[in-house]
Amino acid sequence: MGKPGDTTRKEVRVSAQKPQSMKSLAAQYAKWREKVDALPARDAQFISVSGVEAPFLCTPEDVKDLDYERDLGFPGEYPFTRGVRSNMYRGRLWTMRQFSGFGTAKDTNRRYKFLLEKGQTGLSVAFDMPTIMGYDSDQSRARGEVGRCGVAISCLENMKTLFDGIPLNKVSTSMTINAPASILFAFYIAVGESQGVSSHNLTGTIQNDILKEYIAQKSFIFPPTPSIRIITDIMRFAKDHVPRWNTISISGYHIREAGSTAVQELAFTLADGFAYVEAGIKAGLDVDEFAPRLSFFFNSHLDFFEEIAKYRAARRIWARHMKKKYGAKKPESWLLRFHTQTAGCSLTAQQPENNIVRTAFQALSAVLGGTQSLHTNSMDETLGLPTEKAVKIALRTQQLVAHETGAANVIDPLAGSYYVESLTDRMEQEAEAYFEKIDKLGGVVAAIEKGFMQREIGDAAYKYQRQIEKKERIVVGLNEFVDENETIDIDILKIDPKVEDDQAGTLKMVRERRDGVAVKNALEDIRTACRDEGINLMPKILHAVKVEATLGEMIQVMREEFGEYREPPIF
Amino acid sequence: MERKIRVLVAKPGLDGHDRGARVVAAALRDAGMEVIYTGLHQTPEMIVQTALQVDVDVVGLSIHSGAHMTLFPAVKKLLDENGMGDVLLHGGGIIPEEDITELQKMGIGHLFGPGTSSKELVDYIREEVERKRASAKKG
């Protein structure tokens, strides 16, 4: 291989020859296809996971419009198609970050220490449904749900337990929290302070992506307008006080899990991202002040090449729009950095050990697509929360990809593949078509209110299910290669029902020991800030957290002021 | 002619993962049933209230959050208390085998796991409703 300069010269020479050679190539291809089409084909649908017909064979004809400098460039350089870092995994591997949380803060703290000891390099918190929906563990709506599908965190005391013995200046933490993100972020900052770590040295992410909640995951509390106001308050606060924090993780993961196609995931996620950029600009922030702290979160489904093309297209689209449409000047604002999680919805409850293999393929495509961090699902996730054994295999899968497959040695190794490049282009074009549709509907929020994305995703999910049932799509162990009378003999993690009582006890202790007047005043300060957009909510919330107001109390005030969002039921 | 089978598809609790509920609702509709979908974040009281109002034959709960041992019995109890003990209460989601056994002992119908086909579900509902209607006539 020559120096970069040689490559460019070669490109020029090839493109100078294009017209002549392409013409003859197209003719040769047609002749070859005629022969091949006469052969019998296997009885199958040659479609991607997204239902897109796959090309028979790709040739230079499929990439004839590709311009290396304009469309690909070098890693770490605009338009970042080939990766956001110039040295990618030669410099540093992706962060291995297993999403994890169950039971009490104490139970989850033990799991975090186990994962760190096994070589995990970052933390990722899964909260239970009451926390996600802004209820304390002892509120009536929390009954039966405490600690079930994540860890229960209602107050600062819980958060201190969660990170007990884990120095927050040494790990980065991602928190999957949206509607109450401001409060969990404040809990984290306060725990840092109690450990003597300045907020300026905290690193991590809050998901804080409310738009995809309305679109897909449906864990919303407030209506869109006040929700976006909270987000811009967080962005403004973080740029001054927690500058190394990723303030939004713009998420396609849940959109895909809800049943979207790859292109829908790509398009709706980036459209959400642009909506946050517009909200920030509208709130008076300079785009270069907050855009470098926006990060992304994608799904890695089973269609290997479609996924890789999706990540490459995502980087290119984001860079182009940020530079050209939003006028961002800092290269950091053009970078689409992303976390990946393998597709939970691709796993089967039947023959669950096969899920290890599915996850391995998905992990590999995320790495070949240039992810910055990765969660690999455990084989037992269609049956319950992961056991220690299952999560260890999932983590080992990443370590295997990193150290045994060679995939991390060469940057963007599939660049130049006729198929991957043409797929990358096609996905970019189809995403642009969706952006236009959303614009015509009046933007992301208006499109959500009209149910546009929800319907597109619902239709795609139903179509996928029908394909499986009609066996147009084979799922191993589910509709083909089925083990009759299969018995599942893997362990299932059980959540101790005592969690609810433990949490009630902790909350009672906190409520008794704290200064009631200080809490009342702090909550009223939050109310005042809710009513006045000129007051940033974050410092008020941080203060309330420190005097031990609970999550449920703070959210209750905000519910009273902002109202609650109700979705019209559609199917 | 007997009236169409009327099904209430409900999402109890705080969880918003509605892919399953919506796919099931669409599949039952396409199988010729009358389907009412509650929407999200329903309490057991809200679900039973709707079931009474629209006079359903079947209530199907979709639960992925692990709260099934609280929510199924709560809905069952309220249905019984409101004179709807003959309504078929069943559901689906991520529910461990031993919990299924325990719930069925309480009179809750079949609980379908991941990978269930629409056909299995439709056949089950038709059979159960026919059986219930036949025994109601006899009685």
XYZ file of N, CA and C in Angstrom, chain A residues 129-130 133 135 141-145 148-149 216-220 256-259 345 349-350 381-384 454-455 458 461-462 464-466 469 478 492 494 566-567 569-571, chain B residues 12-19 21-23 25-30 35-43 46 64-68 70-71 94-96 98 114-119:
264
model
N -38.834 0.502 36.027
C -39.903 1.299 35.408
C -40.370 2.463 36.291
N -40.536 2.263 37.609
C -40.946 3.426 38.411
C -39.946 4.592 38.299
N -40.337 6.292 35.004
C -41.584 7.056 34.884
C -41.752 8.095 35.991
N -41.594 7.799 39.462
C -42.258 7.467 40.725
C -41.250 6.917 41.722
N -48.292 3.552 42.282
C -48.118 3.136 40.886
C -46.865 2.298 40.666
N -46.013 2.259 41.679
C -44.775 1.477 41.545
C -44.974 0.018 41.941
N -46.103 -0.283 42.538
C -46.304 -1.618 43.103
C -46.080 -2.731 42.081
N -45.278 -3.698 42.467
C -45.016 -4.838 41.595
C -43.929 -4.589 40.566
N -43.448 -3.359 40.480
C -42.487 -3.028 39.410
C -41.111 -2.622 39.946
N -37.602 -4.541 39.085
C -37.900 -5.691 38.224
C -37.102 -5.683 36.924
N -37.106 -4.575 36.226
C -36.366 -4.600 34.954
C -35.249 -3.560 34.956
N -41.111 5.739 19.967
C -40.928 4.287 20.063
C -41.019 3.681 21.453
N -40.250 4.192 22.408
C -40.174 3.440 23.670
C -41.295 3.805 24.646
N -41.868 4.992 24.437
C -43.091 5.403 25.129
C -42.934 5.594 26.640
N -41.718 5.932 27.087
C -41.548 6.284 28.497
C -41.492 7.804 28.608
N -42.609 8.424 28.296
C -42.668 9.883 28.386
C -43.430 10.249 29.645
N -35.663 0.865 16.466
C -35.473 -0.421 15.792
C -36.142 -1.553 16.557
N -35.993 -1.523 17.871
C -36.596 -2.586 18.688
C -38.117 -2.560 18.552
N -38.673 -1.378 18.337
C -40.122 -1.261 18.177
C -40.563 -1.795 16.822
N -39.601 -2.130 15.970
C -39.955 -2.797 14.723
C -39.618 -2.063 13.451
N -34.418 -7.612 19.939
C -35.600 -8.149 19.248
C -35.238 -9.241 18.246
N -36.549 -16.977 22.228
C -36.683 -17.704 23.490
C -36.436 -19.196 23.249
N -36.579 -19.610 21.972
C -36.343 -21.009 21.609
C -34.839 -21.210 21.403
N -31.883 -13.029 27.461
C -32.678 -11.817 27.633
C -34.119 -11.907 27.142
N -34.451 -12.974 26.394
C -35.864 -13.147 26.043
C -36.606 -13.866 27.159
N -35.853 -14.275 28.173
C -36.475 -15.037 29.264
C -36.490 -14.270 30.578
N -35.562 -13.350 30.736
C -35.491 -12.594 31.981
C -34.265 -11.702 31.947
N -44.778 6.644 14.417
C -45.362 5.518 15.142
C -46.035 4.541 14.169
N -46.744 5.095 13.183
C -47.420 4.249 12.210
C -46.438 3.539 11.287
N -44.946 0.768 13.322
C -45.945 -0.273 13.588
C -46.200 -1.124 12.345
N -43.242 -3.399 11.769
C -43.216 -4.490 12.757
C -44.204 -5.584 12.369
N -45.371 -5.167 11.931
C -46.408 -6.141 11.576
C -45.994 -6.923 10.329
N -42.976 -7.562 9.355
C -41.893 -8.472 9.758
C -42.476 -9.732 10.385
N -43.455 -9.535 11.280
C -44.089 -10.668 11.945
C -44.790 -11.578 10.924
N -45.470 -10.953 9.959
C -46.159 -11.734 8.920
C -45.155 -12.541 8.096
N -44.251 -15.549 10.011
C -45.342 -16.522 10.084
C -45.581 -17.216 8.749
N -37.056 -21.117 15.480
C -38.399 -20.576 15.711
C -39.395 -21.090 14.666
N -32.456 -18.790 35.169
C -33.152 -17.499 35.040
C -32.904 -16.697 36.321
N -33.670 -14.388 39.286
C -34.913 -14.060 40.012
C -34.697 -12.793 40.823
N -50.389 12.295 26.854
C -51.171 11.074 26.586
C -51.103 10.771 25.102
N -50.802 9.528 24.806
C -50.710 9.152 23.395
C -52.036 8.556 22.920
N -54.107 5.853 21.359
C -53.751 4.461 21.062
C -53.974 4.115 19.596
N -52.923 3.729 18.905
C -53.071 3.315 17.502
C -52.435 1.959 17.285
N -53.006 1.187 16.383
C -52.371 -0.085 15.985
C -52.690 -0.362 14.545
N -50.881 -2.956 30.874
C -50.929 -2.500 32.268
C -49.559 -2.072 32.771
N -49.558 -1.244 33.779
C -48.300 -0.878 34.429
C -47.599 0.267 33.737
N -46.319 0.429 34.062
C -45.591 1.626 33.636
C -44.809 1.434 32.343
N -44.707 0.186 31.917
C -43.871 -0.107 30.759
C -44.524 0.366 29.453
N -43.714 0.908 28.552
C -44.259 1.428 27.294
C -43.940 0.583 26.077
N -43.302 -0.566 26.258
C -42.924 -1.387 25.095
C -44.189 -2.000 24.479
N -44.663 -1.393 23.393
C -45.973 -1.771 22.878
C -45.931 -2.488 21.540
N -44.738 -2.892 21.105
C -44.648 -3.591 19.817
C -45.523 -4.845 19.826
N -48.062 -5.696 21.851
C -49.496 -5.419 21.988
C -50.079 -4.950 20.658
N -49.347 -4.092 19.960
C -49.885 -3.545 18.715
C -49.891 -4.582 17.600
N -48.866 -5.433 17.550
C -48.846 -6.488 16.529
C -49.993 -7.472 16.795
N -52.799 -6.810 18.384
C -54.066 -6.133 18.079
C -54.346 -6.172 16.573
N -53.327 -5.902 15.787
C -53.505 -5.907 14.328
C -53.826 -7.320 13.823
N -53.167 -8.330 14.407
C -53.375 -9.710 13.960
C -54.795 -10.177 14.303
N -55.286 -9.825 15.481
C -56.639 -10.240 15.879
C -57.690 -9.526 15.024
N -57.420 -8.260 14.731
C -58.316 -7.505 13.844
C -58.376 -8.194 12.466
N -57.200 -8.550 11.944
C -57.160 -9.194 10.624
C -57.795 -10.574 10.647
N -61.384 -5.406 17.956
C -60.276 -5.189 18.891
C -60.299 -3.765 19.437
N -60.177 -3.663 20.738
C -60.025 -2.357 21.378
C -58.655 -2.372 22.055
N -57.857 -1.367 21.765
C -56.532 -1.286 22.404
C -56.563 -0.131 23.399
N -56.153 -0.417 24.647
C -56.280 0.593 25.709
C -55.294 1.747 25.569
N -54.174 1.514 24.890
C -53.072 2.472 24.994
C -52.255 2.153 26.239
N -51.330 3.055 26.543
C -50.292 2.731 27.524
C -50.623 3.118 28.956
N -49.770 2.577 29.854
C -49.714 3.020 31.250
C -51.050 2.901 31.970
N -51.692 1.769 31.791
C -53.011 1.564 32.383
C -52.899 0.919 33.761
N -53.740 1.352 34.685
C -53.839 0.655 35.975
C -54.859 -0.472 35.799
N -58.323 0.932 35.493
C -58.649 1.512 34.185
C -59.009 0.407 33.182
N -44.026 -6.844 29.745
C -42.612 -7.182 29.545
C -41.759 -6.728 30.718
N -42.392 -6.146 31.727
C -41.616 -5.436 32.742
C -41.338 -6.261 33.982
N -41.809 -7.509 34.005
C -41.582 -8.327 35.197
C -42.603 -8.091 36.296
N -43.617 -7.277 35.998
C -44.611 -6.967 37.036
C -45.834 -7.870 36.942
N -45.692 -8.977 36.188
C -46.863 -9.833 35.923
C -47.497 -10.426 37.174
N -47.988 -9.155 39.962
C -48.854 -8.173 40.624
C -50.031 -7.817 39.727
N -49.754 -7.585 38.438
C -50.779 -7.015 37.561
C -51.848 -8.027 37.128
N -42.728 -11.517 28.692
C -41.576 -12.268 29.199
C -41.956 -12.771 30.586
N -42.441 -13.987 30.660
C -42.959 -14.521 31.919
C -42.377 -15.917 32.156
N -41.598 -16.079 33.223
C -40.982 -17.377 33.482
C -42.001 -18.493 33.709
N -42.394 -20.960 35.802
C -43.020 -21.246 37.106
C -44.034 -20.173 37.491
N -42.415 -15.227 23.816
C -41.846 -14.735 22.559
C -41.840 -15.838 21.492
N -42.150 -15.457 20.265
C -42.098 -16.424 19.172
C -43.451 -17.058 18.869
N -44.480 -16.683 19.625
C -45.827 -17.219 19.370
C -46.317 -16.717 18.015
N -46.976 -17.596 17.258
C -47.520 -17.134 15.974
C -48.939 -16.619 16.192
N -49.374 -15.740 15.291
C -50.729 -15.191 15.389
C -51.761 -16.313 15.364
N -51.461 -17.330 14.557
C -52.428 -18.421 14.384
C -52.699 -19.118 15.721
